[in-house]
Short mmCIF file of C-alpha atoms in Angstrom, two decimals:
data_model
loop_
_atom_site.label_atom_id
_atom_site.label_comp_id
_atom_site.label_asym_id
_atom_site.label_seq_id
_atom_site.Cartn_x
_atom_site.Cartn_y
_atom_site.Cartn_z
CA UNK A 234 18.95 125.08 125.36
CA UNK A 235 19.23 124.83 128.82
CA UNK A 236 22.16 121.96 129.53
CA UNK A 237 23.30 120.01 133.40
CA UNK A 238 26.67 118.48 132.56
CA UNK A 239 27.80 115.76 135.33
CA UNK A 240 31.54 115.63 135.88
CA UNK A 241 33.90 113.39 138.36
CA UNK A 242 36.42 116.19 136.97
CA UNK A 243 36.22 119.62 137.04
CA UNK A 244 38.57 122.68 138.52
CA UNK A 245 41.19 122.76 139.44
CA UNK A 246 41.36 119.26 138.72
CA UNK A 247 42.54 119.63 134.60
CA UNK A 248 42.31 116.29 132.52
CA UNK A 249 40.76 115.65 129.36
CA UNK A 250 37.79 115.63 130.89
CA UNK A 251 37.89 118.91 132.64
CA UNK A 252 39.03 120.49 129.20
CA UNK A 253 36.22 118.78 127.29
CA UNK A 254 33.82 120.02 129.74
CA UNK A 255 35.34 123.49 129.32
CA UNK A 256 35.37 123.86 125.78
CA UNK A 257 32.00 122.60 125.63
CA UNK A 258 30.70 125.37 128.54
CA UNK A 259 32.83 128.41 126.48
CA UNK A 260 31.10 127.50 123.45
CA UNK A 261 27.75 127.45 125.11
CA UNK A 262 28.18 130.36 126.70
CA UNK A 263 29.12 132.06 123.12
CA UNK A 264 26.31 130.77 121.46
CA UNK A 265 23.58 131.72 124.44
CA UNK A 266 22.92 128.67 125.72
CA UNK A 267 22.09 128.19 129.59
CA UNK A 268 24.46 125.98 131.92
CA UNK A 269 24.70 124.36 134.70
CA UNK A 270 27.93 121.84 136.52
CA UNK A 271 27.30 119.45 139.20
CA UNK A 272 30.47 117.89 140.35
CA UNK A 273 32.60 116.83 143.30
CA UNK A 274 34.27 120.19 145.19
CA UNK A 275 35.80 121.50 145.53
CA UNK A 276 35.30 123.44 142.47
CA UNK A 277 34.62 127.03 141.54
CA UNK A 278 31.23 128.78 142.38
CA UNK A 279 30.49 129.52 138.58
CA UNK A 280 32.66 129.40 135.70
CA UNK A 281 31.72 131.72 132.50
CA UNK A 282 28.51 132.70 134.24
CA UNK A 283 27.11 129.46 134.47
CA UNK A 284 26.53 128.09 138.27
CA UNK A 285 28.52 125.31 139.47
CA UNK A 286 27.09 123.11 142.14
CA UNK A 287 28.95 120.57 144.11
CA UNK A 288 27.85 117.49 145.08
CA UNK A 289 28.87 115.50 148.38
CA UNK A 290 30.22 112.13 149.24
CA UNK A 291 28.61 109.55 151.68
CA UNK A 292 30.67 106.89 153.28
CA UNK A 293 29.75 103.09 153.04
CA UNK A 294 31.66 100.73 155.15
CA UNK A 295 34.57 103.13 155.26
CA UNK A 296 34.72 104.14 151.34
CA UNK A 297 33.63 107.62 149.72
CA UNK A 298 31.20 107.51 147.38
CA UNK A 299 30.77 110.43 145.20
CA UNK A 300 27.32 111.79 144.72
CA UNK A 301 24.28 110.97 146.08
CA UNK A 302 21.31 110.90 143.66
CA UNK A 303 18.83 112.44 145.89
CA UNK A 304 21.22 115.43 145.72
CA UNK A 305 21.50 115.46 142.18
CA UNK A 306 17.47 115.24 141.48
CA UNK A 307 17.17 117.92 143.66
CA UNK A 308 19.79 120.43 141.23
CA UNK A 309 18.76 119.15 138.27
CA UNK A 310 14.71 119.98 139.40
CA UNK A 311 15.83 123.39 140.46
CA UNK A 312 17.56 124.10 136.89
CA UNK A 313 15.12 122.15 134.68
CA UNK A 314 17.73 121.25 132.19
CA UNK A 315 16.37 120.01 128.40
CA UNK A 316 19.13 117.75 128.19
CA UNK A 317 21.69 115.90 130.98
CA UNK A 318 25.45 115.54 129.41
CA UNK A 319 27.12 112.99 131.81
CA UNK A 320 30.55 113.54 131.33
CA UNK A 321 32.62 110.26 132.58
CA UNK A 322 31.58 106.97 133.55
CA UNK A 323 32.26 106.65 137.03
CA UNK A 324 31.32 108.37 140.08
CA UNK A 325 28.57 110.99 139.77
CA UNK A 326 28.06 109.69 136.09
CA UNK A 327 26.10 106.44 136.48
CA UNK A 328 24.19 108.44 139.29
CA UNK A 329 23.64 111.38 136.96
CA UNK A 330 21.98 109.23 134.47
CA UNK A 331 19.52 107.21 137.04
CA UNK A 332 18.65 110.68 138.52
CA UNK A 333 17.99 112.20 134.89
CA UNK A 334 16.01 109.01 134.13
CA UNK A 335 14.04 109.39 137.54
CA UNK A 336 12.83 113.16 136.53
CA UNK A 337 12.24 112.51 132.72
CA UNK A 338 14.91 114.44 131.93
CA UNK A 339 16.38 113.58 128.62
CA UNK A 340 20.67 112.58 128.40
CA UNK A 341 23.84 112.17 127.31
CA UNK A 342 26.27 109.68 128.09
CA UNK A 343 29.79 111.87 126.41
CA UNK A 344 32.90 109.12 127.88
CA UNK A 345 36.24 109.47 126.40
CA UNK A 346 38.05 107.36 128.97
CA UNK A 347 38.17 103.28 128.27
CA UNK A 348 34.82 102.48 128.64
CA UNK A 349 34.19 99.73 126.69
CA UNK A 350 37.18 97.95 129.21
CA UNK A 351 35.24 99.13 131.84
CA UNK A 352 32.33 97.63 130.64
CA UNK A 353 34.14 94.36 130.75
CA UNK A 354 34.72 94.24 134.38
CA UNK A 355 32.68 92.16 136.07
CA UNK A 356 32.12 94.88 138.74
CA UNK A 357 30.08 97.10 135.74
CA UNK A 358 26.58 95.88 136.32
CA UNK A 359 25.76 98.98 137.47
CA UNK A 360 27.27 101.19 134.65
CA UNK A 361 25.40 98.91 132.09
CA UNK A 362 22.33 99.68 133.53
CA UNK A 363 23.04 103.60 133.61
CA UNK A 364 23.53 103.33 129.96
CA UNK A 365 20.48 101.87 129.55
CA UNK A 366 18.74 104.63 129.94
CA UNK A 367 20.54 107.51 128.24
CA UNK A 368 19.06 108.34 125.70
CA UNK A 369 22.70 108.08 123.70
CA UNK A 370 26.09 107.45 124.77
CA UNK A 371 28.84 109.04 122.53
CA UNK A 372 32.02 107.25 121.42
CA UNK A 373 34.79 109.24 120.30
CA UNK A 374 35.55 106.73 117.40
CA UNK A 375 34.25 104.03 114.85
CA UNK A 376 36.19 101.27 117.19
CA UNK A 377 34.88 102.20 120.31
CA UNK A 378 31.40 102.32 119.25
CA UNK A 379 32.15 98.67 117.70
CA UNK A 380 32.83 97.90 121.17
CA UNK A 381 29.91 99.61 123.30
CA UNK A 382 27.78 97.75 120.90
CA UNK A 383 29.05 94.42 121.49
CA UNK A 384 28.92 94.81 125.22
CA UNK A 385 25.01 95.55 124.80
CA UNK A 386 25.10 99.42 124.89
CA UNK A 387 21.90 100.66 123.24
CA UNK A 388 21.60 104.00 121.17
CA UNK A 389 25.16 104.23 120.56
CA UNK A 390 26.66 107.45 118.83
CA UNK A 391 29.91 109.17 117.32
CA UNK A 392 31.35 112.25 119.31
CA UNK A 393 35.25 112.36 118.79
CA UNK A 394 36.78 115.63 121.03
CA UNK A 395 37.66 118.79 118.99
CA UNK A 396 41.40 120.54 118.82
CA UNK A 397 42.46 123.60 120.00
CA UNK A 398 43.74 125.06 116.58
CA UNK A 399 45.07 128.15 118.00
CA UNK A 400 46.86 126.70 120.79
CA UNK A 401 48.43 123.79 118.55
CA UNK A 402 49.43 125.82 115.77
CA UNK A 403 52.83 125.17 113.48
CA UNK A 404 53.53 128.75 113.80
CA UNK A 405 54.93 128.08 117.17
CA UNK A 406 57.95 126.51 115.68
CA UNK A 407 58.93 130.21 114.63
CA UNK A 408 58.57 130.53 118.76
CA UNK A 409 62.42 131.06 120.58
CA UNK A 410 61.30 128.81 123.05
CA UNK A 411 60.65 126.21 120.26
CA UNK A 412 63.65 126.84 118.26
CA UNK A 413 65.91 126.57 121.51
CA UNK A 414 64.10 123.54 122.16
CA UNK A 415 64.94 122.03 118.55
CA UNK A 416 68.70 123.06 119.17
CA UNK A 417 68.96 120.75 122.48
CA UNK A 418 66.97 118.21 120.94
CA UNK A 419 68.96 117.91 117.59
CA UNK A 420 72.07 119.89 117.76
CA UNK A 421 73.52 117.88 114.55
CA UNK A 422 70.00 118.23 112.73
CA UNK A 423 68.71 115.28 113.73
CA UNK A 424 64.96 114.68 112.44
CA UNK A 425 62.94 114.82 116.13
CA UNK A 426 60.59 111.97 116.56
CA UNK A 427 58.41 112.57 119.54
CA UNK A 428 55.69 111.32 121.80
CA UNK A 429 53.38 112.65 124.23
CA UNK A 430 51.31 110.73 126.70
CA UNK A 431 51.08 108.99 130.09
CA UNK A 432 54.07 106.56 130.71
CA UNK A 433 52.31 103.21 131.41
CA UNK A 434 52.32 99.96 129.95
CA UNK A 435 48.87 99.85 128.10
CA UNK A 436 50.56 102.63 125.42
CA UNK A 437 52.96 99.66 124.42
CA UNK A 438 56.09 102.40 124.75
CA UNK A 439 58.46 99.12 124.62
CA UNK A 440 57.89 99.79 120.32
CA UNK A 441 60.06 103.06 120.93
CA UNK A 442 63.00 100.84 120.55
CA UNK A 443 62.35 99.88 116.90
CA UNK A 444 63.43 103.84 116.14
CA UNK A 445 65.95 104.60 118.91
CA UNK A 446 68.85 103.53 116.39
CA UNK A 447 67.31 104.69 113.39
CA UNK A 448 70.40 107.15 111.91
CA UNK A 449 69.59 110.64 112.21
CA UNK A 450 66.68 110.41 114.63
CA UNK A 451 66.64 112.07 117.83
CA UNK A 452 63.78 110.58 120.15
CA UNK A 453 61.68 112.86 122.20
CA UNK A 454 59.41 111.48 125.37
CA UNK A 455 56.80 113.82 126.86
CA UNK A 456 54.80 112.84 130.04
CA UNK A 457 55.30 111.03 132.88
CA UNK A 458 53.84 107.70 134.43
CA UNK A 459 55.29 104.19 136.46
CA UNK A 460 57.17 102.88 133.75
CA UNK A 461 58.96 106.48 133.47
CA UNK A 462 62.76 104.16 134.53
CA UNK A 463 62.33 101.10 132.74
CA UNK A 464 61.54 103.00 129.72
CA UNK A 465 65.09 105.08 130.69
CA UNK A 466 66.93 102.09 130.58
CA UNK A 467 65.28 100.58 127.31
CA UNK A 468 65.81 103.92 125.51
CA UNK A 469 68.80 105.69 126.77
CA UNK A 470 69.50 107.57 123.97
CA UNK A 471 66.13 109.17 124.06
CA UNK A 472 65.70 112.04 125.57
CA UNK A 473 62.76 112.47 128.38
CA UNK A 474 61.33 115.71 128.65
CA UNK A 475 58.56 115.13 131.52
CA UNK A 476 55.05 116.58 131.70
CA UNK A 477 54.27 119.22 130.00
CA UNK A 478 51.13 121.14 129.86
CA UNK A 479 49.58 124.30 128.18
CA UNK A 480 51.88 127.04 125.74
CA UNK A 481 54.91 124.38 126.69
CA UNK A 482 53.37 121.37 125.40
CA UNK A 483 52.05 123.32 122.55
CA UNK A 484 55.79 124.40 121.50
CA UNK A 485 56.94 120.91 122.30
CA UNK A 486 55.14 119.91 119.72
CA UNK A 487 55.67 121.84 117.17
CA UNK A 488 59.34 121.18 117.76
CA UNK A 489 58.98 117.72 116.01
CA UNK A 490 59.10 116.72 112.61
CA UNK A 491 56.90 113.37 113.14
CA UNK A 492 54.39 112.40 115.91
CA UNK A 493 54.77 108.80 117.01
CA UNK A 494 51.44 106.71 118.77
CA UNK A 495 52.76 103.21 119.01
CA UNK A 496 50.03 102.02 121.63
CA UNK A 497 47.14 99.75 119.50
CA UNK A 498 44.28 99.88 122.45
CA UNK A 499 43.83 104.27 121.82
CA UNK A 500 39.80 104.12 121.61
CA UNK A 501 40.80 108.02 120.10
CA UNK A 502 43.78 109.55 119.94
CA UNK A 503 43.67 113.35 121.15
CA UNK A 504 47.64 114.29 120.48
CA UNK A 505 47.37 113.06 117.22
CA UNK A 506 44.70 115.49 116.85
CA UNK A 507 47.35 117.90 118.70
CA UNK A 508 50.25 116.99 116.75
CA UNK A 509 48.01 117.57 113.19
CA UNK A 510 47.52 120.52 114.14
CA UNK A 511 50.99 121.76 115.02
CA UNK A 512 51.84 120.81 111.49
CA UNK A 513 53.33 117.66 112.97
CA UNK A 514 52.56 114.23 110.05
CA UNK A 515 51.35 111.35 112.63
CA UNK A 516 52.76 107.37 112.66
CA UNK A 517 50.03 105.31 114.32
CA UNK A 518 49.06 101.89 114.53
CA UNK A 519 46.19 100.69 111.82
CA UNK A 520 43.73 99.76 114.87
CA UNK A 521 41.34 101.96 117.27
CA UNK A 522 40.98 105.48 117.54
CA UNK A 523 43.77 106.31 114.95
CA UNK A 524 41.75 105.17 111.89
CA UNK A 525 39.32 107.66 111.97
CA UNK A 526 41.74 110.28 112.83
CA UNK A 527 45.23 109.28 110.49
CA UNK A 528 44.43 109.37 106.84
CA UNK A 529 47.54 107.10 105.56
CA UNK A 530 49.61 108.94 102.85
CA UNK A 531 47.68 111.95 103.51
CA UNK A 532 48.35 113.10 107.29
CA UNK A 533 50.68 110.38 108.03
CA UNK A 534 51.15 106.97 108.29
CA UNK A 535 49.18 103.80 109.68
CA UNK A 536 51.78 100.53 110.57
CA UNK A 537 50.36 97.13 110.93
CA UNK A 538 50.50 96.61 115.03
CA UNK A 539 51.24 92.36 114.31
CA UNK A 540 54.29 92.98 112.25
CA UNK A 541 57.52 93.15 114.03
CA UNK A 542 59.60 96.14 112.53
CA UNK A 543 56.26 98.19 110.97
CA UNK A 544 56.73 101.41 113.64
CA UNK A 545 60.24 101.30 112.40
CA UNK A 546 59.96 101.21 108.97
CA UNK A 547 57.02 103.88 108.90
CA UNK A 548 59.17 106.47 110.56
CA UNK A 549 62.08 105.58 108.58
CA UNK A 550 59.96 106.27 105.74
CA UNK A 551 59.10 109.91 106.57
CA UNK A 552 62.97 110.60 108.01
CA UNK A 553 64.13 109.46 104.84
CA UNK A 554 61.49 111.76 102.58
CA UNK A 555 61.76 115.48 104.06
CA UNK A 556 59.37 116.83 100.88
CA UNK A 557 56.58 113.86 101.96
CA UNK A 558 56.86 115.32 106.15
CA UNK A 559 56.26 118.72 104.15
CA UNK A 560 53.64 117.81 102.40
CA UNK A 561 51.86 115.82 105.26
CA UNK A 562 52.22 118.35 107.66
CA UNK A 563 50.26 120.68 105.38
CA UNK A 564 47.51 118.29 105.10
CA UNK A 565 47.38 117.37 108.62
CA UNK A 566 47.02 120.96 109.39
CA UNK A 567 44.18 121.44 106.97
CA UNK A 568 42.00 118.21 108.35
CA UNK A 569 41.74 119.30 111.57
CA UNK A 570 41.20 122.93 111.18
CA UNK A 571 37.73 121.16 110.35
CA UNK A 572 37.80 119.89 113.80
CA UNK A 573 38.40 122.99 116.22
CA UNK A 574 36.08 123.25 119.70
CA UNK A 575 33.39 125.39 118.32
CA UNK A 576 32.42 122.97 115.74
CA UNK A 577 32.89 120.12 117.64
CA UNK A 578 30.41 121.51 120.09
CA UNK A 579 27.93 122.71 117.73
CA UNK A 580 27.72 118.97 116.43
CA UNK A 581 26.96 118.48 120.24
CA UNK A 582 24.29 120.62 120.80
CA UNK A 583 22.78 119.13 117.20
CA UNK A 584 22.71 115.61 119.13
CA UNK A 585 21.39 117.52 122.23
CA UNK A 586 18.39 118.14 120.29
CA UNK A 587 17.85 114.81 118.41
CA UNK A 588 17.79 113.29 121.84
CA UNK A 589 15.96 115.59 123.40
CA UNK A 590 13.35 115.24 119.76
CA UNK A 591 13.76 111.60 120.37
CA UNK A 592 12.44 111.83 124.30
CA UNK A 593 9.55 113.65 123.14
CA UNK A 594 8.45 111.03 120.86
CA UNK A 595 9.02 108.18 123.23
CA UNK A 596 7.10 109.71 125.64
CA UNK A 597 3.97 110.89 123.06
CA UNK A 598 4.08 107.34 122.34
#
């Protein structure tokens, strides 16, 4: 197939977008497929072969706006894609969508960011009406597609991200780096609870202090964001470890015996995915993203999000039952070797092709 993906994010810029967009361009490039990125620069000339266009800005009463669609139709008539794969849902995305729609061109809509919040605003006319027209927009979970739907979305599908299983792999506890980092972190043997994600107030961190006191648990924090001091002072026995990124993160998180994801609005959950496959058993609220991805007993455990002391008494749990963290992180492992990149994407280029089947139809019709 020949495939135009549309990214606001692409390198040097690295996100979850970027990587998506990555992963999904390596695995298309291993399985002989034709590429092509439009996206803001400044960015790379090619990357794994494929050419890499950038698209400019205009200014309208003193604001930059990304992309302009004239621009676009003129790539994407050039490289006579089969298929469009917008990749986030603001800046060049909308645009990418109303220029595939202009030339026939059959798409995508992949988002992985809060869209269905986005779709709330009332500033989101215009998105809803992009989405009109692809020919499916991907949610990365059951809930969120619950949600697109309300808010109107037509042909609404399931796409959740894959894992890097060699990257997040529980042999990298075995790592020095790893072991060092399990000596600082629990020098008395402490069973290491950690987290890993942006520092802001929509991941409801302010649940951390359920298990600061719980005996025997050290409390690990991983990222960075505004609420980086207040959570200091609400959790100063915890230690914070910053941003980490790449082989670091990786051995960061294989350095903990439990994964904790106390925020209920997750429409996914990618470092669960992460953590699962670092051998790492998961505690996550019963609500979003984490149902498809937490299988309770199994993998880990769901808590009830309405229940004051549920987070705490979850992670007590597994602290308490070192054979049942064992046995979970086996499992865990296991359910998302299932879910590495190259399958992910190869499920992606299936629903390339029943959109693409789809167009056909619409338009024989």
């Amino acid at each position: 197939m020949r495939v135009a993906i549309v990214t606001e994010s692409f390198i040097p810029a690295w996100g979850g977008v970027t990587t998506t967009v990555c992963q999904v361009l390596d695995r298309l490039a291993a399985t002989g497929h034709q590429a092509m990125v439009l996206c803001p620069g400044p960015a790379p000339a090619s990357y794994r072969g494929f050419p890499v266009r950038t698209v400019r800005g205009i200014r309208v009463d003193g604001l930059r706006l990304r992309g302009r669609t004239a621009e676009l139709e003129r790539h994407l008539h050039d490289f006579a894609p089969d298929v469009v794969h917008v990749a986030s849902p603001h800046g060049l995305g909308p645009r990418g969508l109303n220029a595939a729609d202009h030339l026939g061109i059959p798409s995508v809509a992949v988002f992985q960011t809060d869209l269905p919040g986005r779709l709330a605003h009332p500033s989101a006319k215009s998105l809803r009406r992009a989405l009109s027209v692809a020919g499916m927009t991907l949610a990365p979970s059951a809930a969120a597609m619950q949600q697109l739907a309300a808010h109107g979305v037509p042909r609404v599908g399931r796409w959740a991200r894959g894992v890097d299983t060699t990257v997040y792999h529980p042999n990298r506890r075995d790592s020095e780096l790893t072991r060092e980092l399990r000596r600082c972190l629990a020098p008395g043997g402490e069973t290491i609870v950690g987290y890993v994600g942006r520092l802001t107030s929509e991941k409801e961190l302010h649940r951390l202090a359920e298990i600061a006191d719980l005996p025997g648990v050290s409390l690990a924090v991983v990222g960075d964001g505004p609420c980086r001091d207040q959570l200091e002072q609400l959790l100063p026995r915890a230690s914070f470890l910053g941003h980490r990124q790449g082989m670091e993160l990786a051995g960061t998180f294989a350095a903990f015996d439990v994964f904790v994801h106390p925020g209920r609005h997750a429409m996914f959950g990618q470092t669960l995915q992460e953590a699962m496959a670092s051998g790492v058993p998961v505690v996550a609220p019963a609500a979003g993203g984490p149902l498809d991805i937490v299988r309770p007993g199994v993998t880990g455990l769901l808590f009830d999000p309405d229940r004051c002391g549920g987070l705490r008494e979850a992670v007590g749990g597994l602290v308490a039952d070192p054979s049942m963290r064992a046995r979970m992180s086996r499992s865990a492992r296991s359910k998302v070797e299932k879910r590495n990149w190259p399958y992910a994407v190869d499920e992606l280029v299936a629903i390339y092709r029943t959109v693409v089947s789809a167009s056909g139809t619409r338009r024989a019709a």
